[in-house]
PDB file of C-alpha atoms in Angstrom:
ATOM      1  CA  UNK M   1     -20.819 -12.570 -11.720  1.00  0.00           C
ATOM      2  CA  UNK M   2     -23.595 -13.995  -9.300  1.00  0.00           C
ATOM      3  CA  UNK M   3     -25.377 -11.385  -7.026  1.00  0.00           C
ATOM      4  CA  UNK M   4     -24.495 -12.147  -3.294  1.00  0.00           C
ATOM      5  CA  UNK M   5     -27.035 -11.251  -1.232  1.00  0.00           C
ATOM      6  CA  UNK M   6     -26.931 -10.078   2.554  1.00  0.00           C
ATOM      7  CA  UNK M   7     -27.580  -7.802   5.829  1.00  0.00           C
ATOM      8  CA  UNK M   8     -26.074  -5.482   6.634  1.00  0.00           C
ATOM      9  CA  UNK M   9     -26.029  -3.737   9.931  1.00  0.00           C
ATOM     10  CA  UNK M  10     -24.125  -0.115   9.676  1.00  0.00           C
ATOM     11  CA  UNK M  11     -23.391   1.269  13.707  1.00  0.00           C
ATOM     12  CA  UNK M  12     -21.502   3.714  15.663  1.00  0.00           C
ATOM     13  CA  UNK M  13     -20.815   6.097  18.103  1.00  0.00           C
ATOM     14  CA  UNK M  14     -23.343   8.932  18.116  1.00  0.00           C
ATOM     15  CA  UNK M  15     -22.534  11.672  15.890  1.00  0.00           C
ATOM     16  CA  UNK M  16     -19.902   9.977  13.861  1.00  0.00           C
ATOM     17  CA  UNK M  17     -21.676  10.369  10.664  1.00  0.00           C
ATOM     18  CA  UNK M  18     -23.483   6.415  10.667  1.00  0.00           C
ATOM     19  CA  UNK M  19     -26.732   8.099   9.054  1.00  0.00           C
ATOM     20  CA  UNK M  20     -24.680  10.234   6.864  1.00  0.00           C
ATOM     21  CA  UNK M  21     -22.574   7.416   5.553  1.00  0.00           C
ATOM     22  CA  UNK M  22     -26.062   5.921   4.746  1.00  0.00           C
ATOM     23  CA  UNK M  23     -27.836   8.245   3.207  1.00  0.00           C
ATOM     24  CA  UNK M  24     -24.712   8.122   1.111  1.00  0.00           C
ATOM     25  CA  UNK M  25     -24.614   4.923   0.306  1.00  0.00           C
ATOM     26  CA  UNK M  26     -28.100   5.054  -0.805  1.00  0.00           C
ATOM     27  CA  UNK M  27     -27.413   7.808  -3.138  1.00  0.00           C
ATOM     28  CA  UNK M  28     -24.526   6.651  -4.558  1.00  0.00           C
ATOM     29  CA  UNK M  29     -25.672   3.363  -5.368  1.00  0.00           C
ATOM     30  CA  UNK M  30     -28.952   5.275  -7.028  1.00  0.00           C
ATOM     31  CA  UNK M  31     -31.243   4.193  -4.096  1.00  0.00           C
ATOM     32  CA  UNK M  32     -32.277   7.755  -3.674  1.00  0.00           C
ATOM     33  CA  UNK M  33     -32.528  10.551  -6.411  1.00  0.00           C
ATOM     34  CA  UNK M  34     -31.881  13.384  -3.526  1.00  0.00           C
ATOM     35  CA  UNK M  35     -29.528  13.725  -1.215  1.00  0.00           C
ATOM     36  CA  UNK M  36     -31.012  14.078   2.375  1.00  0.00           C
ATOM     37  CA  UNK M  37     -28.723  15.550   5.167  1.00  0.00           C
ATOM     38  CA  UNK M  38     -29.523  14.586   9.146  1.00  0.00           C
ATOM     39  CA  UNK M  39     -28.533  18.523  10.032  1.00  0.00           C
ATOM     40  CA  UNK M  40     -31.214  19.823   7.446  1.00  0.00           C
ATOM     41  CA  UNK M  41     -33.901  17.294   8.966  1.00  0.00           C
ATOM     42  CA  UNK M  42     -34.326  15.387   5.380  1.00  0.00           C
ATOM     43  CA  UNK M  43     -32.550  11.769   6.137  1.00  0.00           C
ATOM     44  CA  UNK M  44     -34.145   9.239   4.349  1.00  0.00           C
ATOM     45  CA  UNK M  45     -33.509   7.028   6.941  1.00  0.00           C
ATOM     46  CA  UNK M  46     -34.468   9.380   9.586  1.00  0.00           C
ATOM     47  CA  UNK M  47     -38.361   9.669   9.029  1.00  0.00           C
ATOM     48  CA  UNK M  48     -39.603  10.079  12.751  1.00  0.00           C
ATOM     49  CA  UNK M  49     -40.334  13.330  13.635  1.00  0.00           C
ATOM     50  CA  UNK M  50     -38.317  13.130  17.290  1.00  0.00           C
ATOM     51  CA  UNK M  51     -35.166  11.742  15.087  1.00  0.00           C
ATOM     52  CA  UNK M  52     -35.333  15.026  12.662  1.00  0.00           C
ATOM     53  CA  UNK M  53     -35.822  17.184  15.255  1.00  0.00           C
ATOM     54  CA  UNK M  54     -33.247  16.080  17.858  1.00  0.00           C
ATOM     55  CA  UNK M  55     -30.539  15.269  14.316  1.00  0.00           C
ATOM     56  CA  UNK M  56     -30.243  11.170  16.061  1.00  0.00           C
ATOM     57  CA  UNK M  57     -31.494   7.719  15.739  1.00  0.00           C
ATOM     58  CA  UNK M  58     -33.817   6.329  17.429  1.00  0.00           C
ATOM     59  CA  UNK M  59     -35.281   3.248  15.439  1.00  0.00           C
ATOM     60  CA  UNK M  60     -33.396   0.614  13.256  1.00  0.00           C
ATOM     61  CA  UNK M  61     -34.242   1.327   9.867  1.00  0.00           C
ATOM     62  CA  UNK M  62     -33.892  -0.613   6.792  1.00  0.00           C
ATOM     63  CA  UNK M  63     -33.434  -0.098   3.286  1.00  0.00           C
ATOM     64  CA  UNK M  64     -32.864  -1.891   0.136  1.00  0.00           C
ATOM     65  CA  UNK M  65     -29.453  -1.438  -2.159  1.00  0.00           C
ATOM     66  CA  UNK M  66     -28.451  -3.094  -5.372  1.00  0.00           C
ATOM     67  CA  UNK M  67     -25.064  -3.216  -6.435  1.00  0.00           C
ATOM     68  CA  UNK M  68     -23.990  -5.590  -9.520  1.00  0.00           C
ATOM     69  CA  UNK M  69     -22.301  -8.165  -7.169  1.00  0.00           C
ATOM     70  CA  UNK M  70     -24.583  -7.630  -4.013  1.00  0.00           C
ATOM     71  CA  UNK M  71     -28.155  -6.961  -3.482  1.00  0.00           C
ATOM     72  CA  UNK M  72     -28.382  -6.135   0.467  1.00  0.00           C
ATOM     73  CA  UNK M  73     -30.525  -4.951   2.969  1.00  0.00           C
ATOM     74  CA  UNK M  74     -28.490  -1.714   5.043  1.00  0.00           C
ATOM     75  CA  UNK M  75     -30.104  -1.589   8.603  1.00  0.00           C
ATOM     76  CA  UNK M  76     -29.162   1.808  10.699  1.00  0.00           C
ATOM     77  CA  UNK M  77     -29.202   1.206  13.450  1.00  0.00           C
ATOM     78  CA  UNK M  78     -28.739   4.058  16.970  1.00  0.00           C
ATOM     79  CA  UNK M  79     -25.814   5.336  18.242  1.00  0.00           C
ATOM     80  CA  UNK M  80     -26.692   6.626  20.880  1.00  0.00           C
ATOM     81  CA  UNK M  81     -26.222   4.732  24.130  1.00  0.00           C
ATOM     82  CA  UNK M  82     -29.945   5.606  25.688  1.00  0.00           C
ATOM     83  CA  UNK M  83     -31.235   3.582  22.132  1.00  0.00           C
ATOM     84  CA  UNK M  84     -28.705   0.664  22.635  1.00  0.00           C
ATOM     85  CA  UNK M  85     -31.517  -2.057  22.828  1.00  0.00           C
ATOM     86  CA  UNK M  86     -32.802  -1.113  19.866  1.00  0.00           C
ATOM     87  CA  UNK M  87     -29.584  -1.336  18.061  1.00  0.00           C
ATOM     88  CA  UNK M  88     -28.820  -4.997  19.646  1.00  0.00           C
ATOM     89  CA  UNK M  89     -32.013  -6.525  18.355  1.00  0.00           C
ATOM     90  CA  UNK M  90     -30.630  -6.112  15.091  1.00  0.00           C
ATOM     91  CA  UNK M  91     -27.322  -7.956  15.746  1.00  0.00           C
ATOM     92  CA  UNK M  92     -29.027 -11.323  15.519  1.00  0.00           C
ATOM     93  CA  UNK M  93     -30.025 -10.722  11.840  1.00  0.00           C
ATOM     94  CA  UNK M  94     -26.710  -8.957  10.449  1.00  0.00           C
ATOM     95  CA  UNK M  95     -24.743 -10.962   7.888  1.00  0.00           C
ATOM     96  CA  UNK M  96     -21.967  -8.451   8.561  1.00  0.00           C
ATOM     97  CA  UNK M  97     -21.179  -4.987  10.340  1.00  0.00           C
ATOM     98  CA  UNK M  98     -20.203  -1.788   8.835  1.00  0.00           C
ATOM     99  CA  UNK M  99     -18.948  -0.053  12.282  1.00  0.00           C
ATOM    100  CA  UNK M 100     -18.317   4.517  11.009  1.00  0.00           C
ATOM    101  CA  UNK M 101     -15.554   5.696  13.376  1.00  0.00           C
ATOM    102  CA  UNK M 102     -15.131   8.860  13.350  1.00  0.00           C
ATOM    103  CA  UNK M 103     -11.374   9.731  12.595  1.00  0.00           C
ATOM    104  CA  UNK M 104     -10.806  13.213  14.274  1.00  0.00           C
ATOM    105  CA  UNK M 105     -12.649  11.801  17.716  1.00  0.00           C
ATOM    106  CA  UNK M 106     -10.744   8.153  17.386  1.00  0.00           C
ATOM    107  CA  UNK M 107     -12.286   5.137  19.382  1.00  0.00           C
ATOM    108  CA  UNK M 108     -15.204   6.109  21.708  1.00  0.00           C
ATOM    109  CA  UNK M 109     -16.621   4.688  24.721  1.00  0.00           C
ATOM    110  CA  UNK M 110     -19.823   3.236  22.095  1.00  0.00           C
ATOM    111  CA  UNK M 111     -17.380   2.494  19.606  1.00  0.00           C
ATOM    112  CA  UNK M 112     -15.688  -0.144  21.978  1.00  0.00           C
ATOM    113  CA  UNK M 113     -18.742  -1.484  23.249  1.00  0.00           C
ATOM    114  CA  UNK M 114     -20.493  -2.092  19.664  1.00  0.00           C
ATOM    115  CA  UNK M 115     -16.887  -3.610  18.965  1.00  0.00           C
ATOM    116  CA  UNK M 116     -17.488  -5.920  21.870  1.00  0.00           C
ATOM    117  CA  UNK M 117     -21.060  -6.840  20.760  1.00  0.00           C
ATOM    118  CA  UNK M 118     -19.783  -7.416  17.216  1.00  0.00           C
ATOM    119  CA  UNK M 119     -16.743  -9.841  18.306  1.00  0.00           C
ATOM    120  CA  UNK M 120     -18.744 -11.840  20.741  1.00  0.00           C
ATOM    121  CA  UNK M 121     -21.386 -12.763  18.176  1.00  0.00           C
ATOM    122  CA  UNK M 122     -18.381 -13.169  15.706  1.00  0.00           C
ATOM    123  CA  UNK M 123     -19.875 -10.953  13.097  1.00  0.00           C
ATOM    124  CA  UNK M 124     -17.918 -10.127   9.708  1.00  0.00           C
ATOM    125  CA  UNK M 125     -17.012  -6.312  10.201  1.00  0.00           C
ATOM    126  CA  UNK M 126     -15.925  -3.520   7.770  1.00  0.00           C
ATOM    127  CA  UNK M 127     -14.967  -0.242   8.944  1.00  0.00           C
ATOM    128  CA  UNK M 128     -15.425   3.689   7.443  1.00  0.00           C
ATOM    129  CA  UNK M 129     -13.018   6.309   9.125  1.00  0.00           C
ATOM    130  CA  UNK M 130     -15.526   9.267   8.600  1.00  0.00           C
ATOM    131  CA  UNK M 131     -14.557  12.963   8.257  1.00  0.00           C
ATOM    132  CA  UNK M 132     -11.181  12.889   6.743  1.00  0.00           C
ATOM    133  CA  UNK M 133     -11.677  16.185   5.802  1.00  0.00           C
ATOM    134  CA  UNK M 134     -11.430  17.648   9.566  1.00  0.00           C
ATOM    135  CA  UNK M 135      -7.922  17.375  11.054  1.00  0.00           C
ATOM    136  CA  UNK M 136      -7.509  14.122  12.263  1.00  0.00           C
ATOM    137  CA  UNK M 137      -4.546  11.920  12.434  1.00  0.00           C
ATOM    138  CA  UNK M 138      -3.213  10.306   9.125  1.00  0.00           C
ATOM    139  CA  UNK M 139      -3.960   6.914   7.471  1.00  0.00           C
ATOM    140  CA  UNK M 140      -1.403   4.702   9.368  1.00  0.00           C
ATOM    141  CA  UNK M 141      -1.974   6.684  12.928  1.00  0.00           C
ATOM    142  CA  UNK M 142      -5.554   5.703  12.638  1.00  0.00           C
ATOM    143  CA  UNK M 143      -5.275   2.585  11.701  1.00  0.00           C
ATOM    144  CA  UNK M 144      -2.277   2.104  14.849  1.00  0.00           C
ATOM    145  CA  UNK M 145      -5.180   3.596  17.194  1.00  0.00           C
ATOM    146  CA  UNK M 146      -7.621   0.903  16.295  1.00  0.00           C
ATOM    147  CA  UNK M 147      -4.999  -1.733  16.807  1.00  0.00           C
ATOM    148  CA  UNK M 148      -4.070  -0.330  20.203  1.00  0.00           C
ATOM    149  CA  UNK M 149      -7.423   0.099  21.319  1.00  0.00           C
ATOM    150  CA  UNK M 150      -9.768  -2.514  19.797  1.00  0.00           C
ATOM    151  CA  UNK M 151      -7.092  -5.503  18.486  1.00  0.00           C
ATOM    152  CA  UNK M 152      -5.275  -6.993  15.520  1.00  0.00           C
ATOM    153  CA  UNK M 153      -6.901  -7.398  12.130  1.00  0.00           C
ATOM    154  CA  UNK M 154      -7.522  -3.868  10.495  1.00  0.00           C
ATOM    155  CA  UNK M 155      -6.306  -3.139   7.214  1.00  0.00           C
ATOM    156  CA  UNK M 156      -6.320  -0.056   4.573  1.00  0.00           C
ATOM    157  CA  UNK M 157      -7.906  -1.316   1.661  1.00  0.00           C
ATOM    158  CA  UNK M 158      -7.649   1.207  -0.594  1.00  0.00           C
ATOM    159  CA  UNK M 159      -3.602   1.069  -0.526  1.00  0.00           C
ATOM    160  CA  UNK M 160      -3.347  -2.788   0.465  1.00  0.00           C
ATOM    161  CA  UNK M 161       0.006  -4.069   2.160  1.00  0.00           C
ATOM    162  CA  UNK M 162       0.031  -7.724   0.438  1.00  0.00           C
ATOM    163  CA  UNK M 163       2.544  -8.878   3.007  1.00  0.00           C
ATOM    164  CA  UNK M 164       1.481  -7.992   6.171  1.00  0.00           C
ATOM    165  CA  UNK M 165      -1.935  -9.191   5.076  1.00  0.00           C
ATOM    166  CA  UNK M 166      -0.767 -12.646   3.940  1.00  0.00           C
ATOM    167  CA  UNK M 167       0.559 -12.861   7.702  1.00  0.00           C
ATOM    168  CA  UNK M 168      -3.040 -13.038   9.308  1.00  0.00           C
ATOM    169  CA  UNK M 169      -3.551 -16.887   7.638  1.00  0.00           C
ATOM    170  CA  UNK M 170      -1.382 -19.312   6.510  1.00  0.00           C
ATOM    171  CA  UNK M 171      -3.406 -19.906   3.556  1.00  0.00           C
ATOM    172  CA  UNK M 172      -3.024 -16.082   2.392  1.00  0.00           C
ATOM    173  CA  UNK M 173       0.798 -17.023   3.534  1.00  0.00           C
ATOM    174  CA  UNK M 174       1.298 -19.764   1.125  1.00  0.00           C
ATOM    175  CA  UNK M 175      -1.090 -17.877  -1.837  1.00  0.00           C
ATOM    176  CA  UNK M 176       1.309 -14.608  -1.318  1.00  0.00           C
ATOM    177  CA  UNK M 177       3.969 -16.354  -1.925  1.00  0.00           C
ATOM    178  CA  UNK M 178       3.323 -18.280  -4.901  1.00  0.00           C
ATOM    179  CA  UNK M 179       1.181 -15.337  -6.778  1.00  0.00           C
ATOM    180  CA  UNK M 180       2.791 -11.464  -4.842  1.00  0.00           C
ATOM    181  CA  UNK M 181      -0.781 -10.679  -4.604  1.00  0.00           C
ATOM    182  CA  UNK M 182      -3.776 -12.080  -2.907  1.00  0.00           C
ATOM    183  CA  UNK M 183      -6.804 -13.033  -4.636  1.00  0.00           C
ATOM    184  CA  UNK M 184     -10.437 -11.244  -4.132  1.00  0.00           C
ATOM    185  CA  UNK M 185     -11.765 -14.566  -3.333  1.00  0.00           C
ATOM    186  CA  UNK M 186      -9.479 -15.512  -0.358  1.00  0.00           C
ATOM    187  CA  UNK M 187      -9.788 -11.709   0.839  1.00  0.00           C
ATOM    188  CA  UNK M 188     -13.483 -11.976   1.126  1.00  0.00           C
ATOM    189  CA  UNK M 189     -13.486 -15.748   3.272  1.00  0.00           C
ATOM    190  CA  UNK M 190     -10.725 -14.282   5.534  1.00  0.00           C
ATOM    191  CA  UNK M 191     -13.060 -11.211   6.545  1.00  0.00           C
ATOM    192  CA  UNK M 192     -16.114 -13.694   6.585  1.00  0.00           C
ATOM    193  CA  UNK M 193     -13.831 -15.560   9.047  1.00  0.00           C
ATOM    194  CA  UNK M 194     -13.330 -12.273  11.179  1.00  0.00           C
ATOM    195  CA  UNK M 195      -9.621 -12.327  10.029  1.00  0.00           C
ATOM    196  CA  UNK M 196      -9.610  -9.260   8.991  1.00  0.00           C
ATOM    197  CA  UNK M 197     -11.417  -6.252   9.348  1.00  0.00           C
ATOM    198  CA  UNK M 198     -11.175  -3.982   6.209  1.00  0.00           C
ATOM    199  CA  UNK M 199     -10.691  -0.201   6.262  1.00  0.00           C
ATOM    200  CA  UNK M 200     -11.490   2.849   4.565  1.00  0.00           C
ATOM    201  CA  UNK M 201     -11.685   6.342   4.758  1.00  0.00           C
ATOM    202  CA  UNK M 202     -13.555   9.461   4.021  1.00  0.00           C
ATOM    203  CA  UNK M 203     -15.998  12.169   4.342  1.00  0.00           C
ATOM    204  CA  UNK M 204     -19.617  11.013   3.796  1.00  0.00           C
ATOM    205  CA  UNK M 205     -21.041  14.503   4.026  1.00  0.00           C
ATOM    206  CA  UNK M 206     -18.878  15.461   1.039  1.00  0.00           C
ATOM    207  CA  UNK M 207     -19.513  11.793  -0.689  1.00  0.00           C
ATOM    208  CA  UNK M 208     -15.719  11.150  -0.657  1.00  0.00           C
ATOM    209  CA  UNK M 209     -14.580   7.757   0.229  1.00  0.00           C
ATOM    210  CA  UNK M 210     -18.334   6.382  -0.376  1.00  0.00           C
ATOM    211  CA  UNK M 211     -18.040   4.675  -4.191  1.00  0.00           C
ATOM    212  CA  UNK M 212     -14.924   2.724  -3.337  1.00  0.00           C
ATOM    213  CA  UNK M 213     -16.116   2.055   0.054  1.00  0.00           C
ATOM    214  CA  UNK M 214     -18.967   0.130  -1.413  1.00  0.00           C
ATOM    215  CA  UNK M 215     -17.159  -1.486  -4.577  1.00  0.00           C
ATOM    216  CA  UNK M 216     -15.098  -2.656  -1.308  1.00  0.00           C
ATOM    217  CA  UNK M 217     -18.277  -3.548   0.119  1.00  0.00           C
ATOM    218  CA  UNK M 218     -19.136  -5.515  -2.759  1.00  0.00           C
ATOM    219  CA  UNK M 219     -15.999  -7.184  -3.167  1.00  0.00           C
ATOM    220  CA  UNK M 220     -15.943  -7.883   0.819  1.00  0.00           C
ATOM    221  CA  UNK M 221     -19.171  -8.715   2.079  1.00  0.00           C
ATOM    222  CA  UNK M 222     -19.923 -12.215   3.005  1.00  0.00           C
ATOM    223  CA  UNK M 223     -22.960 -13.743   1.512  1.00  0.00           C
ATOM    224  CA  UNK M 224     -25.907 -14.945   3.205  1.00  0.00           C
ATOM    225  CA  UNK M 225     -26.269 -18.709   3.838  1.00  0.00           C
ATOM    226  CA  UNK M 226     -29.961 -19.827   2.582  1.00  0.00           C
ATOM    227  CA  UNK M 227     -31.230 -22.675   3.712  1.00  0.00           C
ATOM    228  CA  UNK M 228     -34.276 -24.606   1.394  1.00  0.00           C
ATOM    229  CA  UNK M 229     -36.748 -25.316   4.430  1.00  0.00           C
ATOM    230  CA  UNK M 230     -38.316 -21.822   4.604  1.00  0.00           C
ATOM    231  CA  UNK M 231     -37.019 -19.706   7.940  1.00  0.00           C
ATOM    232  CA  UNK M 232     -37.125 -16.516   9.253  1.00  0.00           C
ATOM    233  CA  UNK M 233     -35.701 -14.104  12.642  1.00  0.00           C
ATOM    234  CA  UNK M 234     -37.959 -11.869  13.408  1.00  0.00           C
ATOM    235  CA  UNK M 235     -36.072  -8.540  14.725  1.00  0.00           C
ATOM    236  CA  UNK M 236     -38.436  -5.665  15.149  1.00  0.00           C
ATOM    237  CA  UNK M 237     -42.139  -5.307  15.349  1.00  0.00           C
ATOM    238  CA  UNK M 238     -43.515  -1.819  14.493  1.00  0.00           C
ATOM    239  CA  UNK M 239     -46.753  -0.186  13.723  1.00  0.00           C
ATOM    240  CA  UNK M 240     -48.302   1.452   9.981  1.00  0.00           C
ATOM    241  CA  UNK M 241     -49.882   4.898   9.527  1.00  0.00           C
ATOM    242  CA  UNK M 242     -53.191   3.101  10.337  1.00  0.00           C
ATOM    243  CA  UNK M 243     -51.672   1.211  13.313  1.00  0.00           C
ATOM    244  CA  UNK M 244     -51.783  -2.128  11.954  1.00  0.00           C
ATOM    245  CA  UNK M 245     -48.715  -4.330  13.146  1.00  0.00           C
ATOM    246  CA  UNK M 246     -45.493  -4.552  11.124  1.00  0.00           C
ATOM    247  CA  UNK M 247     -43.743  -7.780  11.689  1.00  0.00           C
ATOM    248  CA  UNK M 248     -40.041  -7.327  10.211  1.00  0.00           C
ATOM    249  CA  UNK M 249     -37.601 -10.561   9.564  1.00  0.00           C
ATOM    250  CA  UNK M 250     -35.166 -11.754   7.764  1.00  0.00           C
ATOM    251  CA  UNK M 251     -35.534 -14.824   5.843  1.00  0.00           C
ATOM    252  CA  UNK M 252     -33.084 -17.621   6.101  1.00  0.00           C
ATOM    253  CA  UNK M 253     -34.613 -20.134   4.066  1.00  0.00           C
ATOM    254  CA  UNK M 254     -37.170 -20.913   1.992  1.00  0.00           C
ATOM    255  CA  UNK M 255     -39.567 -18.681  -0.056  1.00  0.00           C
ATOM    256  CA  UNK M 256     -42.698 -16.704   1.646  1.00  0.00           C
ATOM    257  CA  UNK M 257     -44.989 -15.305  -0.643  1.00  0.00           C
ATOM    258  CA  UNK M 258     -47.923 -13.241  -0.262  1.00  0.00           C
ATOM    259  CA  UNK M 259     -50.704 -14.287   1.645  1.00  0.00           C
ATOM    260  CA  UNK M 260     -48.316 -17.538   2.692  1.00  0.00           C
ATOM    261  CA  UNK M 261     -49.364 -19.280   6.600  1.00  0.00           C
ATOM    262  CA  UNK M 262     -46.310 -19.214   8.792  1.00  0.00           C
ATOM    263  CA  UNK M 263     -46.928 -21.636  11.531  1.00  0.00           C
TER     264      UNK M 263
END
């Protein structure tokens, strides 16, 4: 199987477990050998001091995870609204979304504003219901909420309904009803084509939810388009211990090596 590879932008609310989810993600792909917790001030992604001490986000990060199918780079980005900026210079780079709702607080204000963001740029989106494990309503009342509040196009699945699926495209149509099933393949191009928006649910904190959430991810994910002329976005500029300037892109084309001229 050939190794897609992409960026990935993860976002949310503020406090519905987005850092969490990735520290998560990161240790359940083998990323990290220790799980970190934002509460206990040891997030991977969380390495400014303010960010540990206040339990938020305040920079995009980025990170590095290899799956079999899909080597990706996982930006987390802020939820909270006062950090918004920093979040939407990341947009421009994101091969897809993974937008954490928190099930027992439902759609937030953020929430529908990120959702906004994400459907304007027309950005291939995946979504986590976080926190199961809190009372919260059940799989089909969530997924009812999002449809009531944010639009058409969400879908469990870990427990896939075929048929209402095969309704979004009359390609899927015709392929459901040839085959009762609908192949991996056609899944994947109808979420690159912001189709559908797959779901899934769980508790990050407790890693439940998070290994078929990213065999879903890996199954899901659209793949980056690479040009051959070498190009690049630049989407952040930060500083090293010694204060030398960090230029961070993403490459669209092209190779750049080490000690390569961009003009």
């Amino acid at each position: 199987m050939a190794q897609k590879r992409a960026v990935i932008g993860i976002l949310a609310h503020v406090d519905a477990g987005k850092t969490t989810l990735a520290e998560s993600m990161l240790y359940c792909s083998g990323a990290l050998r220790t799980l970190g917790r934002v509460d206990h001030g040891n997030a991977f992604l969380d390495n400014f001091s303010l960010e540990r001490e206040r339990g938020i986000t305040i920079f995009s990060k980025q990170a590095p995870l290899t799956l079999p199918a899909l080597r990706f780079t996982l930006l987390d980005t802020p939820g909270h609204v006062d950090f918004s900026a920093e979040m939407e210079r990341t947009l421009d780079v994101l091969d897809c979304a993974v937008l954490v709702v928190s099930a027992p607080a439902g759609v937030q204000s953020h929430t529908r504003t990120l959702w906004k963001l994400l459907r304007r740029r027309n950005i291939p989106t995946l979504l986590f219901l976080n926190k199961t494990d809190l009372p919260c309503p059940d799989r089909a009342e969530l997924l009812n909420l999002l449809r009531r509040e944010l639009g058409d196009g969400f879908f469990d699945f870990e427990r896939p309904d075929w048929e209402n699926l095969a309704m979004c495209d009359e390609g899927l149509m015709e392929e459901y009803l040839e085959t009762g099933a609908l192949g991996e393949d056609s899944l994947a191009a109808a979420v690159a084509r912001c189709q559908i928006f797959p779901c899934w649910f769980g508790a990050a904190l407790k890693l439940e939810g998070v290994e078929e959430f990213l065999r879903g991810l890996e199954r899901c994910a659209p793949a980056a388009p690479a040009g051959e002329a070498f190009g690049a976005k630049v989407f952040k500029i930060s500083r090293d211990e010694r204060g030398a300037r960090l230029t961070h892109l993403k490459v669209t084309g092209g190779v750049l090596r080490t000690r390569d001229t961009v003009q």
